[in-house]
Amino acid sequence: MIRAIFFSIFDVHEGPKVLHQVPADSIAPSNTSSQTPLLHFPSVSSYIIPRPEYCSKLITFCTPAHRVLCQPVCLHSSTYPRNAYTFSIALVLDASTPFASYATVTLKLASLLQTLEEQSRFLSRDTSAPNTGKIYALCEILLEDLNNYCESMIPIDDSNTLNIKLFPTYPPPPPLFPHHVPLSTVRLESLTDPNWDLTMLRVLPHINGINSVKQISLLADADYKLVRKAIEHLLYYGCLLLLDIFSFSASYASTAELASFVEDTDMQEECAAYVAVPPVLSNSKASQSDPISGFQLVELYLKLRQGQTVKSFYVDNVEIVDRIDIRRFITFGVIKGFLYRVHRYAIATSQTSRRKRDNKIKSKQKAEEPTPAEFQIDATESERHQLQMEKFLDGTHCFDEICTELMIGERELMRRLKAFGDVQIICR
């Protein structure tokens, strides 16, 4: 939130001087005012109206309670006293307020006022008393609009209009990998526009909480890098969540946050509505008239544990689970944070690592000493698979990532791991 906006100049007789301030007496109070100013202007005036070499640069500094942003401007002309006119419009924020978006506003304001001054002497010819006139009105409207609406449109004259918008600054999105599954949190179709990026328009129909980023790029017939950039853009603005690839061979376990789900009946009702199977798709006649209860949902979530696959969980609780969408059931727990995916990782043993180093040495020797074409032998399919697998066997790549990168299923992955040699599989 903007606490104050003030306009100051370098007066040839008085030096740095606050000409207009909103609210009144917030920066340089009058002699009759009892209000405490937000900052002591004489002690910071050298930053507001600095030497010419520091002008036309964004300046930001903090006092114990506030942050000030300004971009001083110094214009040189023989029409000005001392052949120069120096001014600055500054924004005062709380010290804890993120200021990245306000910095853009400050730069645009300084640029606009500089243009107006160069075109028509808009600032130097203003003879209004302090806290009156067009410049004061500009500061007043700007403060009110940005604090209340985060945007402002102010007509300056017949040919100039100030248009400013505060764009929120979000934290950077989480790292995005090919095996991640984006799930929309808003209706993306309602936000689309024919002028949107072509890749974005091709990607949106395939974001359904089932397809991974790699699958989306294939289905949309678009370059993976462009698809990734489009999804990162949606992640940045909070339009998507990232999930894992759903599989019946996957394993999930509950966290301590499950206690909040047990106590929250509203969340249980939300879950029941989210995971309910439409009557037409249900296999059981009883399930069509008997919706699942919150107690049954809690009981099901408590039965999920490490070492148990979704398939075995389904088989053990088929009478209840048959009445819900199992994928949505898992997804709801992951989104709310009381379920987590137990990933599997493959680690090569020391013997396998030595073989890996030997392969690198041999390949390097072959590259340095090329053999004649008649003596070259094509590597077998198993050798090619081993070369592909080696970079994933350091314990940092989960099965989802390996399967996605190699475009294979989990059964084929297990076959290749057995053929590779001594490999340990850990779950965490």
Short mmCIF file of C-alpha atoms in Angstrom, two decimals:
data_model
loop_
_atom_site.label_atom_id
_atom_site.label_comp_id
_atom_site.label_asym_id
_atom_site.label_seq_id
_atom_site.Cartn_x
_atom_site.Cartn_y
_atom_site.Cartn_z
CA MET A 1 0.00 0.00 0.00
CA ILE A 2 1.23 3.50 -0.86
CA ARG A 3 1.46 5.66 2.25
CA ALA A 4 2.25 8.92 0.46
CA ILE A 5 3.19 10.49 -2.88
CA PHE A 6 5.11 13.73 -3.04
CA PHE A 7 6.58 15.96 -5.74
CA SER A 8 9.76 17.88 -5.01
CA ILE A 9 12.03 20.22 -6.96
CA PHE A 10 15.36 21.96 -6.57
CA ASP A 11 14.56 25.57 -5.75
CA VAL A 12 17.38 27.95 -6.75
CA HIS A 13 16.89 29.87 -3.49
CA GLU A 14 15.83 27.21 -0.98
CA GLY A 15 17.43 24.04 -2.37
CA PRO A 16 15.53 20.73 -2.33
CA LYS A 17 11.89 21.46 -1.54
CA VAL A 18 8.65 19.48 -1.29
CA LEU A 19 6.15 21.25 -3.50
CA HIS A 20 3.15 18.88 -3.34
CA GLN A 21 2.41 16.01 -0.95
CA VAL A 22 -0.48 13.61 -0.51
CA PRO A 23 -1.68 13.26 2.23
CA ALA A 24 -1.07 16.82 3.33
CA ASP A 25 1.74 17.33 5.88
CA SER A 26 2.84 13.69 5.48
CA ILE A 27 6.39 14.59 4.38
CA ALA A 28 7.04 18.28 5.11
CA PRO A 29 4.46 19.45 7.68
CA SER A 30 3.61 23.12 8.01
CA ASN A 31 4.53 25.11 11.08
CA THR A 32 0.96 24.95 12.39
CA SER A 33 0.58 21.17 11.87
CA SER A 34 0.85 18.76 14.78
CA GLN A 35 1.10 15.69 12.51
CA THR A 36 4.25 13.56 12.66
CA PRO A 37 5.77 13.20 9.16
CA LEU A 38 6.45 9.78 7.68
CA LEU A 39 10.10 10.71 7.19
CA HIS A 40 12.44 13.63 7.93
CA PHE A 41 12.82 15.27 4.51
CA PRO A 42 15.97 17.37 5.20
CA SER A 43 17.93 14.24 6.12
CA VAL A 44 16.94 12.37 2.91
CA SER A 45 16.71 15.29 0.49
CA SER A 46 20.11 14.43 -1.03
CA TYR A 47 18.56 11.14 -2.24
CA ILE A 48 15.34 12.73 -3.51
CA ILE A 49 17.12 15.57 -5.34
CA PRO A 50 20.66 14.21 -5.85
CA ARG A 51 23.57 15.48 -7.91
CA PRO A 52 23.01 15.39 -11.72
CA GLU A 53 25.10 12.24 -12.22
CA TYR A 54 22.62 10.25 -10.10
CA CYS A 55 19.53 11.50 -11.95
CA SER A 56 17.53 9.34 -14.40
CA LYS A 57 18.16 6.30 -12.21
CA LEU A 58 15.81 4.48 -9.88
CA ILE A 59 16.68 5.29 -6.27
CA THR A 60 15.22 3.36 -3.36
CA PHE A 61 16.11 3.65 0.30
CA CYS A 62 14.60 2.69 3.64
CA THR A 63 13.92 4.49 6.87
CA PRO A 64 13.11 2.43 9.98
CA ALA A 65 9.43 2.22 9.04
CA HIS A 66 9.14 3.14 5.36
CA ARG A 67 10.66 2.67 1.91
CA VAL A 68 10.96 5.51 -0.61
CA LEU A 69 11.14 5.03 -4.39
CA CYS A 70 11.94 7.82 -6.81
CA GLN A 71 13.68 8.58 -10.09
CA PRO A 72 15.07 12.13 -10.08
CA VAL A 73 15.16 13.91 -13.44
CA CYS A 74 17.50 16.75 -14.37
CA LEU A 75 16.76 18.72 -17.56
CA HIS A 76 19.31 21.14 -18.99
CA SER A 77 18.21 24.23 -20.90
CA SER A 78 19.10 27.91 -21.03
CA THR A 79 15.46 28.78 -20.30
CA TYR A 80 15.79 27.52 -16.70
CA PRO A 81 17.43 29.38 -13.84
CA ARG A 82 21.00 28.06 -13.52
CA ASN A 83 20.34 26.32 -16.87
CA ALA A 84 18.83 23.24 -15.19
CA TYR A 85 15.53 22.03 -13.76
CA THR A 86 15.60 19.11 -11.32
CA PHE A 87 12.46 17.40 -10.05
CA SER A 88 11.44 14.09 -8.51
CA ILE A 89 8.15 12.33 -7.80
CA ALA A 90 8.46 9.79 -5.01
CA LEU A 91 6.35 6.98 -3.55
CA VAL A 92 6.45 6.12 0.15
CA LEU A 93 5.61 2.52 1.09
CA ASP A 94 5.72 0.47 4.25
CA ALA A 95 9.20 -1.01 4.68
CA SER A 96 7.82 -4.57 4.50
CA THR A 97 5.83 -4.02 1.27
CA PRO A 98 7.19 -5.84 -1.84
CA PHE A 99 8.23 -2.96 -4.08
CA ALA A 100 9.01 -4.55 -7.45
CA SER A 101 5.69 -3.56 -9.05
CA TYR A 102 5.87 -0.05 -7.53
CA ALA A 103 9.32 0.45 -9.05
CA THR A 104 7.76 0.13 -12.51
CA VAL A 105 5.13 2.73 -11.59
CA THR A 106 7.84 5.12 -10.38
CA LEU A 107 9.82 4.79 -13.61
CA LYS A 108 6.74 5.37 -15.75
CA LEU A 109 5.70 8.44 -13.74
CA ALA A 110 9.15 10.00 -14.04
CA SER A 111 9.25 9.29 -17.78
CA LEU A 112 5.79 10.82 -18.34
CA LEU A 113 6.54 13.97 -16.35
CA GLN A 114 9.86 14.39 -18.17
CA THR A 115 8.05 14.15 -21.53
CA LEU A 116 5.41 16.65 -20.44
CA GLU A 117 8.07 19.08 -19.28
CA GLU A 118 10.05 18.78 -22.50
CA GLN A 119 6.92 19.25 -24.63
CA SER A 120 5.10 22.07 -22.89
CA ARG A 121 6.97 23.04 -19.67
CA PHE A 122 4.10 21.40 -17.78
CA LEU A 123 6.00 21.36 -14.48
CA SER A 124 8.16 24.49 -14.53
CA ARG A 125 5.32 26.78 -15.64
CA ASP A 126 3.00 25.59 -12.88
CA THR A 127 2.72 28.53 -10.50
CA SER A 128 0.08 26.97 -8.24
CA ALA A 129 0.52 27.24 -4.50
CA PRO A 130 1.81 24.13 -2.68
CA ASN A 131 -0.74 21.31 -2.49
CA THR A 132 -2.93 22.85 -5.19
CA GLY A 133 -3.11 22.73 -8.97
CA LYS A 134 -2.76 20.01 -11.59
CA ILE A 135 0.33 18.28 -10.20
CA TYR A 136 -1.21 17.98 -6.75
CA ALA A 137 -4.45 16.64 -8.28
CA LEU A 138 -2.39 14.10 -10.24
CA CYS A 139 -0.71 12.85 -7.04
CA GLU A 140 -4.01 12.75 -5.17
CA ILE A 141 -5.88 10.72 -7.82
CA LEU A 142 -2.90 8.45 -8.29
CA LEU A 143 -2.68 7.59 -4.60
CA GLU A 144 -6.38 6.85 -4.30
CA ASP A 145 -6.67 4.81 -7.50
CA LEU A 146 -3.59 2.66 -6.98
CA ASN A 147 -4.49 1.86 -3.37
CA ASN A 148 -8.14 1.07 -4.16
CA TYR A 149 -8.12 -0.31 -7.70
CA CYS A 150 -4.43 -1.05 -8.47
CA GLU A 151 -4.78 0.94 -11.69
CA SER A 152 -5.33 4.52 -12.77
CA MET A 153 -6.20 6.46 -15.93
CA ILE A 154 -5.75 10.22 -15.61
CA PRO A 155 -6.22 12.68 -18.53
CA ILE A 156 -3.39 15.23 -18.37
CA ASP A 157 -4.31 17.42 -21.34
CA ASP A 158 -5.85 17.05 -24.79
CA SER A 159 -3.04 14.86 -26.10
CA ASN A 160 -1.66 13.08 -22.99
CA THR A 161 -3.23 10.54 -20.67
CA LEU A 162 -1.58 8.67 -17.81
CA ASN A 163 -2.34 4.94 -17.76
CA ILE A 164 -0.77 2.97 -14.92
CA LYS A 165 -1.49 -0.50 -13.56
CA LEU A 166 0.02 -2.30 -10.58
CA PHE A 167 0.88 -5.83 -11.64
CA PRO A 168 1.23 -8.24 -8.72
CA THR A 169 4.58 -9.92 -8.19
CA TYR A 170 4.38 -13.65 -7.48
CA PRO A 171 7.12 -15.99 -6.29
CA PRO A 172 8.83 -18.00 -9.05
CA PRO A 173 6.97 -21.20 -10.00
CA PRO A 174 8.27 -24.57 -8.80
CA PRO A 175 10.64 -26.47 -11.11
CA LEU A 176 8.75 -28.14 -13.94
CA PHE A 177 9.78 -31.55 -15.30
CA PRO A 178 8.41 -33.65 -18.18
CA HIS A 179 6.77 -36.16 -15.79
CA HIS A 180 4.76 -33.56 -13.87
CA VAL A 181 1.00 -33.51 -14.40
CA PRO A 182 -0.61 -30.03 -14.45
CA LEU A 183 -4.10 -29.66 -12.98
CA SER A 184 -6.06 -26.45 -13.56
CA THR A 185 -7.43 -24.54 -10.58
CA VAL A 186 -9.54 -22.19 -12.72
CA ARG A 187 -11.64 -22.55 -15.85
CA LEU A 188 -8.93 -21.88 -18.40
CA GLU A 189 -11.41 -21.80 -21.29
CA SER A 190 -13.10 -18.73 -19.79
CA LEU A 191 -9.78 -16.86 -19.74
CA THR A 192 -8.74 -17.54 -23.31
CA ASP A 193 -8.62 -14.93 -26.01
CA PRO A 194 -8.11 -15.37 -29.78
CA ASN A 195 -5.00 -13.20 -29.48
CA TRP A 196 -3.32 -15.57 -27.00
CA ASP A 197 -0.10 -17.35 -27.88
CA LEU A 198 -0.71 -20.15 -30.40
CA THR A 199 1.15 -22.73 -28.32
CA MET A 200 -0.91 -21.82 -25.27
CA LEU A 201 -4.16 -22.29 -27.20
CA ARG A 202 -3.00 -25.73 -28.39
CA VAL A 203 -1.90 -26.76 -24.89
CA LEU A 204 -5.01 -25.80 -22.89
CA PRO A 205 -7.36 -28.58 -24.18
CA HIS A 206 -4.92 -31.25 -22.97
CA ILE A 207 -4.52 -29.97 -19.39
CA ASN A 208 -6.85 -32.32 -17.53
CA GLY A 209 -4.96 -33.60 -14.49
CA ILE A 210 -4.08 -36.85 -16.31
CA ASN A 211 -1.58 -35.93 -19.05
CA SER A 212 2.02 -35.18 -18.13
CA VAL A 213 3.90 -32.23 -19.60
CA LYS A 214 5.64 -34.54 -22.07
CA GLN A 215 2.32 -36.10 -23.11
CA ILE A 216 0.77 -32.66 -23.55
CA SER A 217 3.56 -31.62 -25.91
CA LEU A 218 3.00 -34.78 -27.97
CA LEU A 219 -0.80 -34.44 -28.02
CA ALA A 220 -0.60 -30.75 -28.91
CA ASP A 221 2.04 -31.49 -31.57
CA ALA A 222 4.14 -28.64 -30.21
CA ASP A 223 7.78 -28.22 -29.24
CA TYR A 224 8.40 -29.37 -25.66
CA LYS A 225 10.32 -26.20 -24.73
CA LEU A 226 7.44 -23.98 -25.86
CA VAL A 227 4.90 -26.16 -24.04
CA ARG A 228 6.98 -26.03 -20.87
CA LYS A 229 7.23 -22.24 -21.08
CA ALA A 230 3.45 -21.95 -21.54
CA ILE A 231 2.74 -24.19 -18.53
CA GLU A 232 5.30 -22.30 -16.41
CA HIS A 233 3.45 -19.10 -17.29
CA LEU A 234 0.17 -20.56 -16.00
CA LEU A 235 1.95 -21.87 -12.89
CA TYR A 236 3.34 -18.41 -12.15
CA TYR A 237 -0.16 -16.92 -12.03
CA GLY A 238 -1.55 -19.74 -9.89
CA CYS A 239 -3.76 -21.25 -12.59
CA LEU A 240 -2.25 -24.73 -12.21
CA LEU A 241 -1.12 -27.25 -9.62
CA LEU A 242 1.49 -29.93 -10.22
CA LEU A 243 0.71 -33.58 -9.53
CA ASP A 244 2.41 -36.92 -10.10
CA ILE A 245 1.43 -39.36 -12.84
CA PHE A 246 -1.42 -41.47 -11.51
CA SER A 247 -0.78 -45.19 -11.73
CA PHE A 248 -2.26 -48.24 -10.04
CA SER A 249 1.29 -49.43 -9.35
CA ALA A 250 2.05 -46.25 -7.40
CA SER A 251 2.13 -46.03 -3.62
CA TYR A 252 0.75 -43.27 -1.39
CA ALA A 253 0.90 -42.64 2.36
CA SER A 254 -0.77 -40.18 4.71
CA THR A 255 0.90 -37.28 6.52
CA ALA A 256 0.20 -35.67 9.88
CA GLU A 257 -2.12 -33.23 8.07
CA LEU A 258 -4.69 -36.03 7.84
CA ALA A 259 -5.80 -35.08 11.37
CA SER A 260 -7.24 -31.81 10.01
CA PHE A 261 -9.27 -33.78 7.45
CA VAL A 262 -10.61 -36.05 10.21
CA GLU A 263 -11.89 -33.05 12.20
CA ASP A 264 -13.13 -30.93 9.29
CA THR A 265 -16.59 -32.08 8.21
CA ASP A 266 -16.79 -29.40 5.51
CA MET A 267 -13.66 -30.78 3.87
CA GLN A 268 -15.13 -34.29 4.08
CA GLU A 269 -18.27 -33.11 2.28
CA GLU A 270 -16.13 -31.37 -0.34
CA CYS A 271 -14.16 -34.58 -0.84
CA ALA A 272 -17.32 -36.68 -1.13
CA ALA A 273 -18.67 -34.39 -3.84
CA TYR A 274 -15.33 -34.36 -5.68
CA VAL A 275 -14.77 -38.13 -5.74
CA ALA A 276 -18.38 -39.19 -6.33
CA VAL A 277 -19.00 -41.29 -9.43
CA PRO A 278 -21.96 -40.17 -11.58
CA PRO A 279 -24.82 -42.70 -11.28
CA VAL A 280 -24.58 -43.61 -14.96
CA LEU A 281 -20.98 -44.69 -14.63
CA SER A 282 -21.39 -46.58 -11.37
CA ASN A 283 -21.10 -50.39 -11.42
CA SER A 284 -23.14 -50.95 -8.29
CA LYS A 285 -26.86 -50.27 -7.96
CA ALA A 286 -26.51 -49.63 -4.25
CA SER A 287 -23.91 -46.94 -4.82
CA GLN A 288 -26.32 -44.98 -6.98
CA SER A 289 -28.57 -44.21 -4.01
CA ASP A 290 -26.08 -44.37 -1.12
CA PRO A 291 -23.34 -41.68 -1.32
CA ILE A 292 -20.10 -42.27 0.53
CA SER A 293 -19.88 -40.79 4.03
CA GLY A 294 -17.12 -38.72 5.60
CA PHE A 295 -16.34 -41.53 8.04
CA GLN A 296 -15.79 -43.97 5.16
CA LEU A 297 -13.48 -41.48 3.40
CA VAL A 298 -11.39 -41.04 6.54
CA GLU A 299 -11.23 -44.81 6.93
CA LEU A 300 -10.02 -45.20 3.35
CA TYR A 301 -7.33 -42.55 3.67
CA LEU A 302 -6.05 -44.16 6.87
CA LYS A 303 -5.58 -47.46 5.03
CA LEU A 304 -3.12 -45.98 2.53
CA ARG A 305 0.46 -46.75 3.56
CA GLN A 306 3.95 -47.26 2.19
CA GLY A 307 4.57 -50.53 0.39
CA GLN A 308 0.94 -50.83 -0.70
CA THR A 309 0.08 -50.06 -4.30
CA VAL A 310 -3.12 -48.36 -5.37
CA LYS A 311 -4.12 -51.61 -7.08
CA SER A 312 -3.88 -53.67 -3.89
CA PHE A 313 -5.64 -50.90 -1.97
CA TYR A 314 -8.47 -51.03 -4.51
CA VAL A 315 -8.75 -54.82 -4.31
CA ASP A 316 -8.82 -54.80 -0.49
CA ASN A 317 -11.56 -52.16 -0.34
CA VAL A 318 -13.43 -52.82 -3.57
CA GLU A 319 -16.92 -52.56 -2.07
CA ILE A 320 -16.37 -48.94 -0.97
CA VAL A 321 -13.81 -47.81 -3.54
CA ASP A 322 -16.08 -48.95 -6.37
CA ARG A 323 -18.41 -46.08 -5.44
CA ILE A 324 -15.80 -43.35 -5.99
CA ASP A 325 -13.36 -42.15 -8.63
CA ILE A 326 -10.08 -43.57 -7.30
CA ARG A 327 -7.94 -41.08 -9.24
CA ARG A 328 -9.86 -38.11 -7.85
CA PHE A 329 -9.72 -39.70 -4.39
CA ILE A 330 -5.90 -39.75 -4.52
CA THR A 331 -5.69 -36.33 -6.17
CA PHE A 332 -7.82 -34.69 -3.48
CA GLY A 333 -5.52 -35.95 -0.73
CA VAL A 334 -2.41 -34.76 -2.56
CA ILE A 335 -3.88 -31.30 -3.24
CA LYS A 336 -4.94 -30.84 0.39
CA GLY A 337 -1.53 -32.01 1.60
CA PHE A 338 -2.47 -35.02 3.74
CA LEU A 339 -1.29 -37.57 1.14
CA TYR A 340 2.13 -37.85 -0.45
CA ARG A 341 3.49 -39.98 -3.25
CA VAL A 342 6.07 -42.61 -2.29
CA HIS A 343 8.50 -42.48 -5.19
CA ARG A 344 10.89 -45.24 -6.22
CA TYR A 345 14.50 -44.57 -7.18
CA ALA A 346 17.14 -46.83 -8.70
CA ILE A 347 20.77 -46.75 -7.53
CA ALA A 348 23.59 -48.58 -9.29
CA THR A 349 26.04 -50.52 -7.09
CA SER A 350 29.83 -49.96 -7.09
CA GLN A 351 30.42 -52.76 -9.60
CA THR A 352 27.95 -51.26 -12.00
CA SER A 353 29.53 -47.83 -11.52
CA ARG A 354 32.93 -49.24 -12.46
CA ARG A 355 31.42 -50.73 -15.59
CA LYS A 356 29.93 -47.34 -16.35
CA ARG A 357 33.35 -45.68 -16.07
CA ASP A 358 34.89 -48.39 -18.25
CA ASN A 359 32.23 -47.78 -20.89
CA LYS A 360 33.04 -44.07 -20.86
CA ILE A 361 36.76 -44.78 -21.26
CA LYS A 362 36.11 -47.18 -24.13
CA SER A 363 33.78 -44.75 -25.89
CA LYS A 364 36.36 -41.99 -25.51
CA GLN A 365 39.07 -44.23 -26.96
CA LYS A 366 36.84 -45.16 -29.87
CA ALA A 367 36.16 -41.49 -30.53
CA GLU A 368 39.89 -40.69 -30.53
CA GLU A 369 40.86 -43.72 -32.64
CA PRO A 370 38.12 -44.33 -35.18
CA THR A 371 38.07 -47.83 -36.59
CA PRO A 372 37.60 -48.54 -40.29
CA ALA A 373 34.00 -48.90 -41.40
CA GLU A 374 34.43 -52.60 -42.19
CA PHE A 375 35.38 -53.36 -38.56
CA GLN A 376 32.64 -51.31 -36.85
CA ILE A 377 30.07 -53.42 -34.98
CA ASP A 378 26.63 -52.05 -34.16
CA ALA A 379 25.74 -52.13 -30.49
CA THR A 380 23.01 -54.56 -29.58
CA GLU A 381 19.65 -53.39 -28.34
CA SER A 382 20.47 -54.34 -24.74
CA GLU A 383 23.70 -52.33 -24.85
CA ARG A 384 21.84 -49.27 -26.11
CA HIS A 385 19.32 -49.67 -23.30
CA GLN A 386 22.13 -49.88 -20.75
CA LEU A 387 23.71 -46.71 -22.10
CA GLN A 388 20.35 -44.96 -21.82
CA MET A 389 19.80 -46.20 -18.27
CA GLU A 390 23.18 -45.27 -16.82
CA LYS A 391 22.47 -41.57 -16.30
CA PHE A 392 19.30 -42.32 -14.34
CA LEU A 393 20.85 -44.72 -11.81
CA ASP A 394 22.28 -42.22 -9.32
CA GLY A 395 19.31 -42.22 -6.93
CA THR A 396 18.00 -38.79 -7.91
CA HIS A 397 15.60 -39.80 -10.70
CA CYS A 398 12.25 -41.33 -9.78
CA PHE A 399 10.55 -44.03 -11.86
CA ASP A 400 8.05 -41.51 -13.26
CA GLU A 401 10.87 -39.37 -14.62
CA ILE A 402 12.74 -42.34 -16.12
CA CYS A 403 9.62 -43.76 -17.79
CA THR A 404 8.69 -40.36 -19.20
CA GLU A 405 12.17 -39.61 -20.53
CA LEU A 406 12.59 -43.04 -22.14
CA MET A 407 8.93 -43.26 -23.23
CA ILE A 408 8.48 -46.72 -21.72
CA GLY A 409 6.15 -48.33 -19.18
CA GLU A 410 7.07 -49.39 -15.66
CA ARG A 411 7.10 -53.09 -16.60
CA GLU A 412 9.64 -52.43 -19.37
CA LEU A 413 11.67 -50.30 -16.95
CA MET A 414 11.87 -53.14 -14.43
CA ARG A 415 12.97 -55.50 -17.20
CA ARG A 416 15.77 -53.16 -18.24
CA LEU A 417 16.88 -52.68 -14.63
CA LYS A 418 17.16 -56.45 -14.16
CA ALA A 419 19.14 -56.74 -17.38
CA PHE A 420 21.42 -53.88 -16.36
CA GLY A 421 22.94 -55.66 -13.38
CA ASP A 422 23.15 -54.95 -9.66
CA VAL A 423 20.68 -52.13 -9.03
CA GLN A 424 19.03 -51.30 -5.73
CA ILE A 425 15.55 -49.77 -5.59
CA ILE A 426 14.66 -47.49 -2.69
CA CYS A 427 11.30 -45.93 -1.79
CA ARG A 428 11.00 -42.49 -0.22
#
